[in-house]
């Protein structure tokens, strides 16, 4: 099982010419690690699919060169292309990452269970490294391709060591709970895909969550993960949900980048790659005002 | 306007280890060119999104080394990643291709028109080559991201030279016809996305079609494109549709590969990359029997 209870798909900052900005990236990753948030770099909310394989390898190298602990990283390495998924998973595994988060190939509609099994099987075989730990990435509303319990069973049977867990962003708590109860006891880590069900996931026996808004609300999310058995946990969960709702009332990635820009006093953070668009100046100002009223302060402080 | 009236998203053959097979690829491309079918390599039915950028560049190089005419090529160069789309479009444009077929970035749901405009605008600016001819790729049932008439208008206004046309695989003839009538007179080439509406598209003033089944039925499709003004054209169209229906009763890409394997006596052609799966032996035999009964013979002959 990977170590932190909370991972975040790390936002990817861009320079003025829309190149990945490794300096701001390293700085943000350090800040997340100080809050004990693990680094699920290159996920959906990282604009991971808007980056090329060389760009992702270069960002990963920048983290390693900066001395950040690779065992707290869970890079997303899935791709429509088996060869790209293998190349990135190889790089992440050789770097010593805790695991890799792997989307199913998401271009074709309704791939068969056989085809998906074969994709993940080829990935395991081609990486061919006993250190490989695959976390299946279930986010059907975006990828269009669900990770079913039947597929998990089949993969676990064939590759019990390499198939380590999943991120469940299905938006259906009953299904997440059922996955945790069926597969958790065997050591398969079912991470909730949002902190809005973090408490429920921990109570059901899950390892934690991998959630976008840990980019902007790390301290309070990690606080709940540490104190979920204490009195007041339900109240903490309600507070997290209220914060999440503020972000969710805007396009989420652009809103999180606006929050980082605002609370780090660094306008460059607002940049997104097309097809996404940044918040308008009006939305940006309104969001910062709402977050300030909600107790948000500088993102440069330790807490 | 690009020259051939019929293009095909060229099927991508794989070796036993699922690497792109440049030898079989060049052979198939030569056969298509002999039938006057243009090469829309790396499209949906080419499993283009299952290939990495280096794999696509290597296949393109193999065609060039083999002396095939680049001005009859229309490589699909779209990607979720702007950097990948730029790299591939650069390679194709510098090679002298007739144009590039560009999917919108297809991972995120419901990108805004602003975001899509910005994606294509960045592509034009970054390639920065007066030879660039972009064909917008409308295939919303697969990509999830439609190319609207409003987007076409906006792009044509900003980049009248670089925005050259589109492939309309929307499955809605009324919409295709409306695109042809609005944009065709200005020189924007609206290719139908299937030969089942080839006659209608030519009669409406369109340049032709870009269609998967030209991989397996090139002679008859090109025959209609050449003789659409003659008596009997409607009968030719009905024959094409009957052939298409045979293929469409199986998973299309696997079925076309089975047909090439069968009529070229080369089993290796049946391989697909996951998440696709090949036809079963039973389906394969049945398909070949149906095609034989329909008049199909060797794919090695000239006609």
mmCIF file of N, CA, C and O in Angstrom, chain A residues 17-18 43-53 55 80-84 103 105-109 111-112 114-116 118-119 122 126 137 139 141-143 253 272-277, chain B residues 17-18 43-53 55 80-84 103 105-109 111-112 114-116 118-119 122 126 137 139 141-143 253 272-277:
data_model
loop_
_atom_site.group_PDB
_atom_site.id
_atom_site.type_symbol
_atom_site.label_atom_id
_atom_site.label_comp_id
_atom_site.label_asym_id
_atom_site.label_seq_id
_atom_site.Cartn_x
_atom_site.Cartn_y
_atom_site.Cartn_z
ATOM 1 N N UNK A 17 4.759 30.860 -22.661
ATOM 2 C CA UNK A 17 4.587 30.216 -23.982
ATOM 3 C C UNK A 17 3.928 28.839 -23.848
ATOM 4 O O UNK A 17 3.956 28.037 -24.787
ATOM 5 N N UNK A 18 3.310 28.583 -22.695
ATOM 6 C CA UNK A 18 2.567 27.344 -22.433
ATOM 7 C C UNK A 18 3.449 26.101 -22.314
ATOM 8 O O UNK A 18 2.962 24.978 -22.416
ATOM 9 N N UNK A 43 -2.277 13.654 -13.544
ATOM 10 C CA UNK A 43 -3.657 13.172 -13.554
ATOM 11 C C UNK A 43 -4.569 14.066 -14.384
ATOM 12 O O UNK A 43 -4.108 14.992 -15.067
ATOM 13 N N UNK A 44 -5.860 13.782 -14.306
ATOM 14 C CA UNK A 44 -6.854 14.561 -15.054
ATOM 15 C C UNK A 44 -6.752 16.037 -14.702
ATOM 16 O O UNK A 44 -6.710 16.899 -15.588
ATOM 17 N N UNK A 45 -6.694 16.350 -13.411
ATOM 18 C CA UNK A 45 -6.665 17.747 -12.987
ATOM 19 C C UNK A 45 -5.281 18.366 -13.086
ATOM 20 O O UNK A 45 -5.093 19.541 -12.805
ATOM 21 N N UNK A 46 -4.306 17.559 -13.500
ATOM 22 C CA UNK A 46 -2.961 18.056 -13.834
ATOM 23 C C UNK A 46 -2.873 18.448 -15.304
ATOM 24 O O UNK A 46 -1.791 18.822 -15.770
ATOM 25 N N UNK A 47 -3.985 18.332 -16.030
ATOM 26 C CA UNK A 47 -3.934 18.480 -17.497
ATOM 27 C C UNK A 47 -2.919 17.494 -18.075
ATOM 28 O O UNK A 47 -2.237 17.788 -19.070
ATOM 29 N N UNK A 48 -2.856 16.313 -17.459
ATOM 30 C CA UNK A 48 -1.855 15.323 -17.856
ATOM 31 C C UNK A 48 -1.960 14.910 -19.316
ATOM 32 O O UNK A 48 -0.946 14.723 -19.988
ATOM 33 N N UNK A 49 -3.198 14.778 -19.802
ATOM 34 C CA UNK A 49 -3.349 14.373 -21.198
ATOM 35 C C UNK A 49 -3.086 15.521 -22.167
ATOM 36 O O UNK A 49 -3.072 15.318 -23.371
ATOM 37 N N UNK A 50 -2.897 16.714 -21.644
ATOM 38 C CA UNK A 50 -2.518 17.848 -22.500
ATOM 39 C C UNK A 50 -1.002 17.971 -22.629
ATOM 40 O O UNK A 50 -0.509 18.893 -23.276
ATOM 41 N N UNK A 51 -0.281 17.046 -21.998
ATOM 42 C CA UNK A 51 1.191 17.061 -22.037
ATOM 43 C C UNK A 51 1.694 15.908 -22.902
ATOM 44 O O UNK A 51 1.066 14.852 -22.965
ATOM 45 N N UNK A 52 2.857 16.100 -23.509
ATOM 46 C CA UNK A 52 3.468 15.012 -24.274
ATOM 47 C C UNK A 52 4.272 14.113 -23.334
ATOM 48 O O UNK A 52 4.580 14.500 -22.199
ATOM 49 N N UNK A 53 4.618 12.945 -23.804
ATOM 50 C CA UNK A 53 5.464 12.042 -23.005
ATOM 51 C C UNK A 53 6.802 12.703 -22.648
ATOM 52 O O UNK A 53 7.211 12.674 -21.485
ATOM 53 N N UNK A 55 7.455 15.818 -22.262
ATOM 54 C CA UNK A 55 7.190 16.865 -21.260
ATOM 55 C C UNK A 55 6.988 16.255 -19.873
ATOM 56 O O UNK A 55 7.467 16.782 -18.862
ATOM 57 N N UNK A 80 -3.880 6.473 -24.453
ATOM 58 C CA UNK A 80 -4.563 5.682 -25.482
ATOM 59 C C UNK A 80 -3.574 4.747 -26.162
ATOM 60 O O UNK A 80 -3.968 3.741 -26.741
ATOM 61 N N UNK A 81 -2.300 5.117 -26.098
ATOM 62 C CA UNK A 81 -1.278 4.350 -26.802
ATOM 63 C C UNK A 81 -0.522 3.466 -25.815
ATOM 64 O O UNK A 81 0.096 3.950 -24.863
ATOM 65 N N UNK A 82 -0.567 2.178 -26.043
ATOM 66 C CA UNK A 82 0.148 1.224 -25.189
ATOM 67 C C UNK A 82 1.625 1.595 -25.086
ATOM 68 O O UNK A 82 2.218 1.550 -24.007
ATOM 69 N N UNK A 83 2.216 1.987 -26.203
ATOM 70 C CA UNK A 83 3.651 2.299 -26.184
ATOM 71 C C UNK A 83 3.949 3.493 -25.283
ATOM 72 O O UNK A 83 4.952 3.502 -24.562
ATOM 73 N N UNK A 84 3.084 4.509 -25.288
ATOM 74 C CA UNK A 84 3.287 5.656 -24.396
ATOM 75 C C UNK A 84 3.093 5.240 -22.939
ATOM 76 O O UNK A 84 3.843 5.670 -22.056
ATOM 77 N N UNK A 103 -5.013 5.223 -16.488
ATOM 78 C CA UNK A 103 -6.276 5.314 -17.221
ATOM 79 C C UNK A 103 -6.369 4.156 -18.197
ATOM 80 O O UNK A 103 -5.353 3.735 -18.752
ATOM 81 N N UNK A 105 -7.234 2.952 -22.008
ATOM 82 C CA UNK A 105 -7.187 3.677 -23.279
ATOM 83 C C UNK A 105 -8.591 4.235 -23.536
ATOM 84 O O UNK A 105 -9.576 3.500 -23.446
ATOM 85 N N UNK A 106 -8.675 5.538 -23.831
ATOM 86 C CA UNK A 106 -9.976 6.213 -23.744
ATOM 87 C C UNK A 106 -10.496 6.769 -25.056
ATOM 88 O O UNK A 106 -11.464 7.518 -25.071
ATOM 89 N N UNK A 107 -9.863 6.430 -26.186
ATOM 90 C CA UNK A 107 -10.385 6.984 -27.445
ATOM 91 C C UNK A 107 -11.560 6.174 -27.981
ATOM 92 O O UNK A 107 -12.618 6.718 -28.253
ATOM 93 N N UNK A 108 -11.394 4.878 -28.108
ATOM 94 C CA UNK A 108 -12.463 4.068 -28.707
ATOM 95 C C UNK A 108 -13.621 3.875 -27.730
ATOM 96 O O UNK A 108 -13.406 3.739 -26.530
ATOM 97 N N UNK A 109 -14.832 3.852 -28.258
ATOM 98 C CA UNK A 109 -16.026 3.633 -27.442
ATOM 99 C C UNK A 109 -16.162 2.166 -27.057
ATOM 100 O O UNK A 109 -15.917 1.278 -27.877
ATOM 101 N N UNK A 111 -14.726 -0.312 -25.340
ATOM 102 C CA UNK A 111 -13.796 -1.425 -25.538
ATOM 103 C C UNK A 111 -14.265 -2.624 -24.713
ATOM 104 O O UNK A 111 -14.891 -2.449 -23.668
ATOM 105 N N UNK A 112 -13.986 -3.814 -25.184
ATOM 106 C CA UNK A 112 -14.438 -5.018 -24.478
ATOM 107 C C UNK A 112 -13.597 -5.245 -23.228
ATOM 108 O O UNK A 112 -12.484 -4.732 -23.109
ATOM 109 N N UNK A 114 -12.186 -7.977 -22.549
ATOM 110 C CA UNK A 114 -10.994 -8.667 -23.067
ATOM 111 C C UNK A 114 -9.937 -7.671 -23.539
ATOM 112 O O UNK A 114 -8.743 -7.827 -23.262
ATOM 113 N N UNK A 115 -10.379 -6.657 -24.258
ATOM 114 C CA UNK A 115 -9.435 -5.670 -24.786
ATOM 115 C C UNK A 115 -8.769 -4.875 -23.676
ATOM 116 O O UNK A 115 -7.574 -4.573 -23.740
ATOM 117 N N UNK A 116 -9.553 -4.521 -22.636
ATOM 118 C CA UNK A 116 -8.981 -3.764 -21.517
ATOM 119 C C UNK A 116 -8.033 -4.643 -20.707
ATOM 120 O O UNK A 116 -6.947 -4.205 -20.295
ATOM 121 N N UNK A 118 -6.349 -7.066 -21.835
ATOM 122 C CA UNK A 118 -5.138 -7.245 -22.639
ATOM 123 C C UNK A 118 -4.255 -5.996 -22.590
ATOM 124 O O UNK A 118 -3.029 -6.102 -22.561
ATOM 125 N N UNK A 119 -4.868 -4.819 -22.545
ATOM 126 C CA UNK A 119 -4.086 -3.581 -22.455
ATOM 127 C C UNK A 119 -3.262 -3.567 -21.165
ATOM 128 O O UNK A 119 -2.049 -3.343 -21.183
ATOM 129 N N UNK A 122 -0.570 -6.373 -21.149
ATOM 130 C CA UNK A 122 0.604 -6.005 -21.957
ATOM 131 C C UNK A 122 1.458 -4.994 -21.206
ATOM 132 O O UNK A 122 2.693 -5.043 -21.262
ATOM 133 N N UNK A 126 5.233 -5.794 -20.392
ATOM 134 C CA UNK A 126 6.254 -5.001 -21.092
ATOM 135 C C UNK A 126 7.128 -4.213 -20.125
ATOM 136 O O UNK A 126 8.320 -4.055 -20.377
ATOM 137 N N UNK A 137 -7.438 3.474 -12.934
ATOM 138 C CA UNK A 137 -8.040 4.805 -12.814
ATOM 139 C C UNK A 137 -9.455 4.778 -13.397
ATOM 140 O O UNK A 137 -9.640 4.780 -14.607
ATOM 141 N N UNK A 139 -12.647 6.719 -13.972
ATOM 142 C CA UNK A 139 -13.242 8.057 -14.058
ATOM 143 C C UNK A 139 -14.098 8.101 -15.319
ATOM 144 O O UNK A 139 -13.824 8.819 -16.283
ATOM 145 N N UNK A 141 -16.913 9.254 -16.279
ATOM 146 C CA UNK A 141 -17.577 10.447 -16.816
ATOM 147 C C UNK A 141 -16.641 11.245 -17.720
ATOM 148 O O UNK A 141 -17.088 12.009 -18.565
ATOM 149 N N UNK A 142 -15.350 11.073 -17.552
ATOM 150 C CA UNK A 142 -14.387 11.780 -18.406
ATOM 151 C C UNK A 142 -13.780 10.827 -19.447
ATOM 152 O O UNK A 142 -13.750 11.119 -20.637
ATOM 153 N N UNK A 143 -13.315 9.664 -18.981
ATOM 154 C CA UNK A 143 -12.641 8.740 -19.910
ATOM 155 C C UNK A 143 -13.639 8.003 -20.801
ATOM 156 O O UNK A 143 -13.283 7.551 -21.885
ATOM 157 N N UNK A 253 -10.352 22.996 -12.803
ATOM 158 C CA UNK A 253 -8.899 23.151 -12.960
ATOM 159 C C UNK A 253 -8.523 24.636 -12.989
ATOM 160 O O UNK A 253 -7.610 25.078 -12.290
ATOM 161 N N UNK A 272 -3.664 27.936 -18.348
ATOM 162 C CA UNK A 272 -4.037 26.553 -18.665
ATOM 163 C C UNK A 272 -3.727 26.321 -20.139
ATOM 164 O O UNK A 272 -3.599 27.274 -20.909
ATOM 165 N N UNK A 273 -3.586 25.060 -20.494
ATOM 166 C CA UNK A 273 -3.398 24.751 -21.915
ATOM 167 C C UNK A 273 -4.758 24.588 -22.581
ATOM 168 O O UNK A 273 -5.678 24.042 -21.970
ATOM 169 N N UNK A 274 -4.899 25.029 -23.832
ATOM 170 C CA UNK A 274 -6.145 24.717 -24.533
ATOM 171 C C UNK A 274 -6.295 23.204 -24.677
ATOM 172 O O UNK A 274 -5.270 22.534 -24.798
ATOM 173 N N UNK A 275 -7.509 22.644 -24.599
ATOM 174 C CA UNK A 275 -8.790 23.334 -24.793
ATOM 175 C C UNK A 275 -9.349 23.987 -23.534
ATOM 176 O O UNK A 275 -10.457 24.520 -23.603
ATOM 177 N N UNK A 276 -8.645 23.955 -22.407
ATOM 178 C CA UNK A 276 -9.176 24.626 -21.227
ATOM 179 C C UNK A 276 -8.973 26.131 -21.380
ATOM 180 O O UNK A 276 -8.149 26.585 -22.174
ATOM 181 N N UNK A 277 -9.744 26.873 -20.614
ATOM 182 C CA UNK A 277 -9.591 28.322 -20.598
ATOM 183 C C UNK A 277 -9.509 28.768 -19.143
ATOM 184 O O UNK A 277 -10.101 28.137 -18.258
ATOM 185 N N UNK B 17 4.998 -8.716 -32.110
ATOM 186 C CA UNK B 17 5.134 -8.068 -30.796
ATOM 187 C C UNK B 17 4.363 -6.750 -30.720
ATOM 188 O O UNK B 17 4.601 -5.941 -29.824
ATOM 189 N N UNK B 18 3.447 -6.537 -31.660
ATOM 190 C CA UNK B 18 2.570 -5.360 -31.712
ATOM 191 C C UNK B 18 3.288 -4.056 -32.049
ATOM 192 O O UNK B 18 2.755 -2.966 -31.814
ATOM 193 N N UNK B 43 -5.509 7.809 -38.831
ATOM 194 C CA UNK B 43 -6.876 8.193 -38.458
ATOM 195 C C UNK B 43 -7.466 7.238 -37.426
ATOM 196 O O UNK B 43 -6.780 6.346 -36.907
ATOM 197 N N UNK B 44 -8.748 7.429 -37.144
ATOM 198 C CA UNK B 44 -9.446 6.586 -36.171
ATOM 199 C C UNK B 44 -9.330 5.117 -36.548
ATOM 200 O O UNK B 44 -9.001 4.270 -35.716
ATOM 201 N N UNK B 45 -9.595 4.806 -37.812
ATOM 202 C CA UNK B 45 -9.574 3.413 -38.242
ATOM 203 C C UNK B 45 -8.166 2.899 -38.532
ATOM 204 O O UNK B 45 -7.974 1.741 -38.852
ATOM 205 N N UNK B 46 -7.187 3.791 -38.369
ATOM 206 C CA UNK B 46 -5.773 3.388 -38.429
ATOM 207 C C UNK B 46 -5.268 3.007 -37.050
ATOM 208 O O UNK B 46 -4.073 2.714 -36.902
ATOM 209 N N UNK B 47 -6.136 3.056 -36.025
ATOM 210 C CA UNK B 47 -5.683 2.922 -34.636
ATOM 211 C C UNK B 47 -4.628 4.000 -34.344
ATOM 212 O O UNK B 47 -3.688 3.772 -33.580
ATOM 213 N N UNK B 48 -4.813 5.164 -34.945
ATOM 214 C CA UNK B 48 -3.822 6.234 -34.829
ATOM 215 C C UNK B 48 -3.569 6.652 -33.391
ATOM 216 O O UNK B 48 -2.426 6.932 -33.013
ATOM 217 N N UNK B 49 -4.640 6.701 -32.583
ATOM 218 C CA UNK B 49 -4.441 7.108 -31.191
ATOM 219 C C UNK B 49 -3.842 5.999 -30.334
ATOM 220 O O UNK B 49 -3.518 6.226 -29.168
ATOM 221 N N UNK B 50 -3.709 4.814 -30.894
ATOM 222 C CA UNK B 50 -3.026 3.724 -30.189
ATOM 223 C C UNK B 50 -1.528 3.721 -30.474
ATOM 224 O O UNK B 50 -0.803 2.850 -29.997
ATOM 225 N N UNK B 51 -1.076 4.684 -31.273
ATOM 226 C CA UNK B 51 0.349 4.784 -31.627
ATOM 227 C C UNK B 51 0.976 5.982 -30.923
ATOM 228 O O UNK B 51 0.315 6.984 -30.683
ATOM 229 N N UNK B 52 2.265 5.889 -30.633
ATOM 230 C CA UNK B 52 2.984 7.026 -30.057
ATOM 231 C C UNK B 52 3.434 7.966 -31.175
ATOM 232 O O UNK B 52 3.443 7.598 -32.353
ATOM 233 N N UNK B 53 3.815 9.173 -30.801
ATOM 234 C CA UNK B 53 4.336 10.120 -31.787
ATOM 235 C C UNK B 53 5.577 9.558 -32.498
ATOM 236 O O UNK B 53 5.652 9.605 -33.730
ATOM 237 N N UNK B 55 6.332 6.494 -33.069
ATOM 238 C CA UNK B 55 5.891 5.427 -33.984
ATOM 239 C C UNK B 55 5.274 6.017 -35.253
ATOM 240 O O UNK B 55 5.509 5.518 -36.368
ATOM 241 N N UNK B 80 -4.682 14.979 -27.820
ATOM 242 C CA UNK B 80 -5.119 15.729 -26.639
ATOM 243 C C UNK B 80 -4.060 16.744 -26.239
ATOM 244 O O UNK B 80 -4.361 17.725 -25.562
ATOM 245 N N UNK B 81 -2.831 16.480 -26.630
ATOM 246 C CA UNK B 81 -1.706 17.325 -26.240
ATOM 247 C C UNK B 81 -1.319 18.246 -27.386
ATOM 248 O O UNK B 81 -0.941 17.801 -28.476
ATOM 249 N N UNK B 82 -1.399 19.546 -27.129
ATOM 250 C CA UNK B 82 -1.014 20.532 -28.142
ATOM 251 C C UNK B 82 0.404 20.268 -28.647
ATOM 252 O O UNK B 82 0.674 20.343 -29.852
ATOM 253 N N UNK B 83 1.313 19.923 -27.736
ATOM 254 C CA UNK B 83 2.713 19.719 -28.140
ATOM 255 C C UNK B 83 2.846 18.549 -29.111
ATOM 256 O O UNK B 83 3.613 18.616 -30.070
ATOM 257 N N UNK B 84 2.085 17.471 -28.861
ATOM 258 C CA UNK B 84 2.125 16.337 -29.793
ATOM 259 C C UNK B 84 1.516 16.719 -31.146
ATOM 260 O O UNK B 84 2.034 16.337 -32.201
ATOM 261 N N UNK B 103 -7.996 16.059 -35.181
ATOM 262 C CA UNK B 103 -9.008 15.890 -34.145
ATOM 263 C C UNK B 103 -8.926 17.049 -33.169
ATOM 264 O O UNK B 103 -7.832 17.532 -32.885
ATOM 265 N N UNK B 105 -8.824 18.213 -29.247
ATOM 266 C CA UNK B 105 -8.382 17.501 -28.043
ATOM 267 C C UNK B 105 -9.614 16.842 -27.424
ATOM 268 O O UNK B 105 -10.632 17.501 -27.241
ATOM 269 N N UNK B 106 -9.518 15.547 -27.136
ATOM 270 C CA UNK B 106 -10.736 14.767 -26.878
ATOM 271 C C UNK B 106 -10.831 14.189 -25.478
ATOM 272 O O UNK B 106 -11.702 13.370 -25.205
ATOM 273 N N UNK B 107 -9.957 14.596 -24.553
ATOM 274 C CA UNK B 107 -10.073 14.020 -23.208
ATOM 275 C C UNK B 107 -11.119 14.741 -22.364
ATOM 276 O O UNK B 107 -12.021 14.115 -21.812
ATOM 277 N N UNK B 108 -11.031 16.041 -22.273
ATOM 278 C CA UNK B 108 -11.958 16.777 -21.411
ATOM 279 C C UNK B 108 -13.341 16.876 -22.050
ATOM 280 O O UNK B 108 -13.467 17.020 -23.265
ATOM 281 N N UNK B 109 -14.369 16.809 -21.188
ATOM 282 C CA UNK B 109 -15.747 16.921 -21.662
ATOM 283 C C UNK B 109 -16.104 18.376 -21.983
ATOM 284 O O UNK B 109 -15.715 19.277 -21.252
ATOM 285 N N UNK B 111 -15.371 20.927 -23.981
ATOM 286 C CA UNK B 111 -14.510 22.106 -24.037
ATOM 287 C C UNK B 111 -15.285 23.257 -24.694
ATOM 288 O O UNK B 111 -16.161 23.020 -25.535
ATOM 289 N N UNK B 112 -14.964 24.468 -24.304
ATOM 290 C CA UNK B 112 -15.686 25.625 -24.849
ATOM 291 C C UNK B 112 -15.231 25.900 -26.279
ATOM 292 O O UNK B 112 -14.149 25.478 -26.694
ATOM 293 N N UNK B 114 -14.267 28.731 -27.278
ATOM 294 C CA UNK B 114 -13.041 29.518 -27.090
ATOM 295 C C UNK B 114 -11.821 28.609 -26.938
ATOM 296 O O UNK B 114 -10.761 28.868 -27.518
ATOM 297 N N UNK B 115 -11.971 27.557 -26.126
ATOM 298 C CA UNK B 115 -10.846 26.654 -25.880
ATOM 299 C C UNK B 115 -10.445 25.902 -27.138
ATOM 300 O O UNK B 115 -9.253 25.694 -27.408
ATOM 301 N N UNK B 116 -11.445 25.492 -27.930
ATOM 302 C CA UNK B 116 -11.136 24.766 -29.172
ATOM 303 C C UNK B 116 -10.514 25.707 -30.206
ATOM 304 O O UNK B 116 -9.559 25.352 -30.899
ATOM 305 N N UNK B 118 -8.772 28.263 -29.548
ATOM 306 C CA UNK B 118 -7.414 28.543 -29.085
ATOM 307 C C UNK B 118 -6.472 27.367 -29.396
ATOM 308 O O UNK B 118 -5.316 27.565 -29.758
ATOM 309 N N UNK B 119 -6.998 26.138 -29.276
ATOM 310 C CA UNK B 119 -6.171 24.964 -29.594
ATOM 311 C C UNK B 119 -5.721 25.002 -31.062
ATOM 312 O O UNK B 119 -4.537 24.874 -31.373
ATOM 313 N N UNK B 122 -3.359 28.015 -31.753
ATOM 314 C CA UNK B 122 -1.992 27.741 -31.303
ATOM 315 C C UNK B 122 -1.290 26.801 -32.276
ATOM 316 O O UNK B 122 -0.096 26.933 -32.544
ATOM 317 N N UNK B 126 2.056 27.878 -34.042
ATOM 318 C CA UNK B 126 3.277 27.174 -33.657
ATOM 319 C C UNK B 126 3.919 26.441 -34.836
ATOM 320 O O UNK B 126 5.141 26.368 -34.928
ATOM 321 N N UNK B 137 -11.416 17.588 -37.934
ATOM 322 C CA UNK B 137 -11.924 16.217 -37.916
ATOM 323 C C UNK B 137 -13.136 16.126 -36.977
ATOM 324 O O UNK B 137 -12.990 16.136 -35.765
ATOM 325 N N UNK B 139 -15.888 13.959 -35.585
ATOM 326 C CA UNK B 139 -16.331 12.581 -35.350
ATOM 327 C C UNK B 139 -16.812 12.492 -33.905
ATOM 328 O O UNK B 139 -16.238 11.800 -33.059
ATOM 329 N N UNK B 141 -19.187 11.129 -32.241
ATOM 330 C CA UNK B 141 -19.592 9.894 -31.561
ATOM 331 C C UNK B 141 -18.387 9.182 -30.952
ATOM 332 O O UNK B 141 -18.530 8.392 -30.023
ATOM 333 N N UNK B 142 -17.199 9.452 -31.452
ATOM 334 C CA UNK B 142 -15.993 8.828 -30.900
ATOM 335 C C UNK B 142 -15.201 9.832 -30.059
ATOM 336 O O UNK B 142 -14.827 9.556 -28.923
ATOM 337 N N UNK B 143 -14.974 11.019 -30.597
ATOM 338 C CA UNK B 143 -14.141 11.998 -29.875
ATOM 339 C C UNK B 143 -14.923 12.676 -28.752
ATOM 340 O O UNK B 143 -14.330 13.163 -27.791
ATOM 341 N N UNK B 253 -12.762 -2.101 -37.471
ATOM 342 C CA UNK B 253 -11.316 -2.146 -37.722
ATOM 343 C C UNK B 253 -10.833 -3.596 -37.810
ATOM 344 O O UNK B 253 -10.107 -3.970 -38.741
ATOM 345 N N UNK B 272 -4.474 -6.470 -33.978
ATOM 346 C CA UNK B 272 -4.851 -5.115 -33.565
ATOM 347 C C UNK B 272 -4.167 -4.846 -32.228
ATOM 348 O O UNK B 272 -3.775 -5.766 -31.526
ATOM 349 N N UNK B 273 -4.052 -3.580 -31.893
ATOM 350 C CA UNK B 273 -3.505 -3.233 -30.576
ATOM 351 C C UNK B 273 -4.651 -3.166 -29.573
ATOM 352 O O UNK B 273 -5.733 -2.690 -29.902
ATOM 353 N N UNK B 274 -4.411 -3.597 -28.329
ATOM 354 C CA UNK B 274 -5.433 -3.385 -27.323
ATOM 355 C C UNK B 274 -5.642 -1.878 -27.120
ATOM 356 O O UNK B 274 -4.679 -1.134 -27.255
ATOM 357 N N UNK B 275 -6.883 -1.425 -26.852
ATOM 358 C CA UNK B 275 -8.003 -2.217 -26.344
ATOM 359 C C UNK B 275 -8.835 -2.910 -27.412
ATOM 360 O O UNK B 275 -9.838 -3.519 -27.071
ATOM 361 N N UNK B 276 -8.460 -2.830 -28.693
ATOM 362 C CA UNK B 276 -9.234 -3.548 -29.705
ATOM 363 C C UNK B 276 -8.892 -5.029 -29.628
ATOM 364 O O UNK B 276 -7.848 -5.419 -29.097
ATOM 365 N N UNK B 277 -9.784 -5.843 -30.166
ATOM 366 C CA UNK B 277 -9.525 -7.280 -30.237
ATOM 367 C C UNK B 277 -9.809 -7.732 -31.672
ATOM 368 O O UNK B 277 -10.663 -7.158 -32.353
#
